[in-house]
């Protein structure tokens, strides 16, 4: 492998790569080595249009762009000499020549590379006195994205994204020189299942999502690690949180799962954290206290067991492995046979969207839940997580105990209803379609009383008088046990998983 | 796009290592049909080249010699680069505008002439000059320019 020296430090880099790509592969870019860039993106083709990544290469008279200069052995690179700084100042001046300085009304402010680099590498004042070129402001490009042509610096990241990733190619740059403008083909819209990624990769405020735009200033937000729960892919996310509320999801890079992208459907699912939540325990048609509902559930199970009635457990592909483990324990304690599993399905594509529309079907299967879609009854008691089954499936069930996160027609049918914490409000693990186990961490606190499914089940077990249950739920402890007991989970323990997850055998 | 044009374009493909290389000559062929390439024609080209229509439009809008709107029967383009401007090209262009009753970039209502201006046509030694379609008219003055325009069918 070639050795290169960057600012006096020697690095061994992969062969045959461009400078920026090689440094990014080693995880050095933006951490140890700071080469500013706009148009280069690790997952897109090289454009070389922004000229911001120029560096000095020993033995080469002119500066080279790091995005399109291959590394070779013995290369000596300098990123912060006077020559480089002068070039960066010049580039910034040209990029800003037509940029409207409307940061106070621009939603990108605070996470804008133009702002950042102008402060770090730019001049303090504009030297031009000519009027800035006016262009279209605040025009919808499609159902999800707004375009501000004046702010665009023509890096073409969005153009390349649409052609290379969803391969829909809606966007282009029309005309030439300083007449160039970002546009869609007349009569077409930017409308594909991945469209909102263009707002993430837009380094300036030219492309913003219509959903998040003007909702909150980004400096109030804290990005917290989570994963998407809308399909079996388990794309890695940041949830941007302020005031205990998730304002948006952003893709979190994981080259083994979603690279740097997420689908629009998953992105919009941040709303499910607040919308349509099941927020009160119920007994039949009336509201109940949490403990009364648990008592009633425990009694129902005990009576059924004592009288030899059939008990059926239904797991959920939305529940965490740790919750499902407690359900399995409970069903074992009642000698109820393996729990059933119903996985909602839908359309898939070749990129990220998977057929199974739940995050943990693979984990539930590994835990011994058996797939079924038929009727659950007849039974004395059905203990059900989630609402993947319709109410009709429970015909002939005397007592239906439902532990769920969201409202559904099943709530009307259930005899005992217990609201549970959503994945965004707790810690746990999912196993995605490719058997990668990934952790999720709490990003918000619930706004009404509810507990994780595992906790609810523990309390129900105690109320039913089952041996071996403490009434407390510790997902870390369970995960440790799973890693020890179940071979599929061997070595994949919640406490030691990192933010990239881990493939399991 | 007529089937003939389509066939002509298809024979172009083999001359290039990649299909896309034939886009410029293909646009010329398409433009020859009606004198301009509209949205529908661009879509036909995109289909033929298996690229998004927006990529065709990028090329169309990049070059001066491609038109996306109906053009007059004759293109009268006055060079307004440095040498010609120093020798009175801008005055010449203004008087042609007044004479034809259109601004540079517009077409006369009878569809006879599209007037425009262009940067350096490489004829600085004979400035000022204009081109009518692909013919150069050099060493002009305003009256001569008007006479040339009036002689067009």
Coordinates of C-alpha atoms in Angstrom, one line a residue, chain A residues 159 163 169-176 183 185-188, chain B residues 20 39-40 42-43 52-55 57-58 61-64:
Chain A
X159 CA -27.8 16.1 -10.0
X163 CA -28.8 10.0 -11.7
X169 CA -32.4 11.8 -13.1
X170 CA -34.9 14.6 -12.6
X171 CA -32.5 17.5 -11.9
X172 CA -30.0 19.2 -14.2
X173 CA -28.0 22.3 -14.6
X174 CA -29.2 24.4 -17.6
X175 CA -27.3 27.1 -19.6
X176 CA -23.7 28.0 -19.3
X183 CA -33.7 23.1 -12.8
X185 CA -37.0 19.2 -16.9
X186 CA -40.0 21.2 -17.8
X187 CA -43.2 19.5 -16.8
X188 CA -41.4 17.0 -14.5
Chain B
X20 CA -23.7 9.4 -25.7
X39 CA -39.6 19.5 -25.1
X40 CA -41.1 16.5 -27.0
X42 CA -35.8 16.3 -26.3
X43 CA -37.8 13.5 -24.8
X52 CA -32.8 11.3 -18.6
X53 CA -34.5 14.1 -20.7
X54 CA -33.0 16.7 -18.4
X55 CA -29.5 15.5 -19.5
X57 CA -31.8 19.7 -22.0
X58 CA -28.5 20.5 -20.3
X61 CA -29.2 24.9 -23.2
X62 CA -25.4 24.9 -23.0
X63 CA -24.8 25.7 -26.7
X64 CA -25.8 28.9 -28.5

